[in-house]
XYZ file of C-alpha atoms in Angstrom:
144
model
C 0.060 -0.050 -0.136
C 3.146 2.845 1.247
C 4.341 0.895 -1.968
C 1.876 2.175 -4.354
C 1.081 5.445 -2.867
C 4.821 7.032 -3.900
C 4.465 5.247 -7.129
C 1.976 7.258 -7.457
C 2.976 10.976 -5.498
C 5.759 10.506 -7.560
C 3.169 9.863 -10.707
C 2.185 13.250 -9.355
C 5.155 15.479 -9.130
C 6.790 14.371 -12.753
C 3.178 15.304 -14.097
C 3.477 18.547 -11.933
C 7.176 19.073 -13.676
C 6.447 18.077 -17.515
C 3.223 20.998 -17.268
C 5.797 23.458 -15.964
C 7.558 22.640 -19.271
C 5.380 22.584 -21.715
C 5.666 26.742 -21.593
C 8.437 27.135 -23.339
C 6.534 23.786 -25.825
C 6.772 26.567 -28.582
C 9.911 27.130 -28.471
C 11.531 26.605 -31.963
C 11.620 27.202 -35.368
C 7.729 25.985 -37.780
C 7.290 26.333 -40.981
C 4.534 28.555 -41.881
C 0.765 27.243 -43.389
C 2.122 28.059 -47.182
C 5.545 27.090 -46.844
C 7.693 30.040 -47.022
C 9.040 30.971 -44.611
C 10.111 29.683 -40.750
C 9.444 31.474 -37.552
C 11.604 31.092 -35.011
C 9.547 32.322 -31.395
C 11.858 32.148 -28.745
C 11.088 33.553 -24.819
C 12.653 37.145 -24.164
C 11.949 37.263 -19.772
C 8.115 35.480 -19.258
C 6.541 36.353 -23.150
C 7.381 34.187 -26.538
C 8.971 35.957 -29.402
C 8.489 35.267 -33.353
C 10.700 35.813 -35.814
C 11.483 34.779 -39.690
C 14.383 33.417 -40.033
C 14.175 31.749 -43.197
C 12.213 32.940 -46.984
C 11.439 30.089 -49.350
C 12.362 33.038 -51.690
C 14.055 36.289 -49.955
C 13.831 39.164 -53.185
C 11.927 40.494 -55.151
C 11.916 41.048 -57.999
C 14.932 43.459 -58.292
C 16.821 40.468 -56.617
C 17.037 42.741 -53.629
C 15.945 40.940 -50.385
C 11.877 41.653 -49.893
C 11.809 44.285 -47.315
C 7.962 45.565 -45.300
C 7.288 47.803 -47.844
C 3.180 47.737 -46.865
C 3.866 48.542 -43.253
C 1.769 51.257 -42.242
C 3.822 53.422 -41.010
C 6.016 54.526 -43.892
C 9.339 54.880 -41.658
C 10.030 51.047 -40.649
C 8.880 50.320 -45.140
C 13.204 49.923 -45.727
C 13.386 46.773 -42.615
C 13.659 43.290 -44.101
C 11.811 40.568 -43.821
C 14.220 38.321 -42.911
C 14.281 38.152 -39.348
C 11.371 39.831 -39.121
C 10.024 40.250 -35.212
C 6.409 39.022 -36.359
C 4.934 37.509 -32.743
C 5.073 39.355 -29.382
C 4.591 39.501 -26.214
C 3.264 36.088 -25.757
C 2.301 34.555 -22.865
C 1.566 31.033 -21.811
C -1.711 30.292 -19.489
C -3.834 26.938 -19.454
C -1.548 25.779 -22.636
C -2.397 28.247 -24.471
C -0.077 30.801 -25.658
C -1.843 34.386 -25.423
C -2.517 37.416 -24.584
C 0.425 38.421 -28.106
C 0.161 39.167 -31.581
C 1.050 38.458 -34.806
C 1.689 40.774 -37.436
C 0.796 39.840 -41.467
C 4.348 41.677 -43.815
C 1.352 41.343 -47.472
C -0.972 42.579 -45.462
C 0.735 45.020 -42.789
C -1.618 44.062 -40.662
C -1.557 43.473 -36.907
C -3.909 41.008 -35.498
C -4.345 40.084 -31.774
C -2.971 36.382 -31.513
C -3.367 32.880 -29.750
C -2.096 29.857 -30.134
C -2.156 26.479 -29.186
C 0.007 23.469 -29.717
C -1.614 20.466 -31.736
C 1.403 16.953 -30.665
C 5.244 17.530 -30.982
C 4.127 19.086 -34.266
C 1.999 21.350 -34.526
C 0.904 24.927 -33.846
C -2.648 26.548 -34.333
C -1.908 30.058 -34.809
C -5.192 32.027 -34.249
C -5.482 35.119 -35.795
C -8.206 37.579 -34.566
C -9.929 41.122 -34.521
C -11.974 41.845 -31.528
C -12.385 38.872 -30.624
C -11.539 35.669 -31.176
C -14.516 33.871 -32.837
C -13.747 36.621 -35.823
C -10.853 35.087 -37.433
C -8.385 32.726 -38.866
C -5.778 29.571 -37.583
C -3.518 29.027 -39.916
C -1.384 25.236 -38.371
C 2.600 25.293 -38.456
C 4.747 22.666 -38.384
C 7.564 21.926 -36.776
C 11.076 22.214 -38.699
C 13.256 19.374 -37.957
């Protein structure tokens, strides 16, 4: 009986420990839905961020690096898309990374965003305006 309780206690501790580490499960390199960019997700302080670290087509028609030409802020339109931080300030809460934003360089728009994990190798990235019911979810896959 004592041995069973000890085993159950150890399993409980192990499961709590793995849950605590789960917050960092999002860290790594992810391939976007269109399969044309890799986004590196990393942690700064207690928040999670992501930047574009690879583009399938990094150059524009003029054979120059693609820039953030759709940005509503004119002074930011010359910054390169490569290494552009598109995910900002996500906080982990009960299995979901939330309260962050995602920037879409194609449109120049920033959306509220939630990220949830599906297994070890898939992320559901939901961008939305206002409430998360009005939005779009893309599935990203882990780059191995």
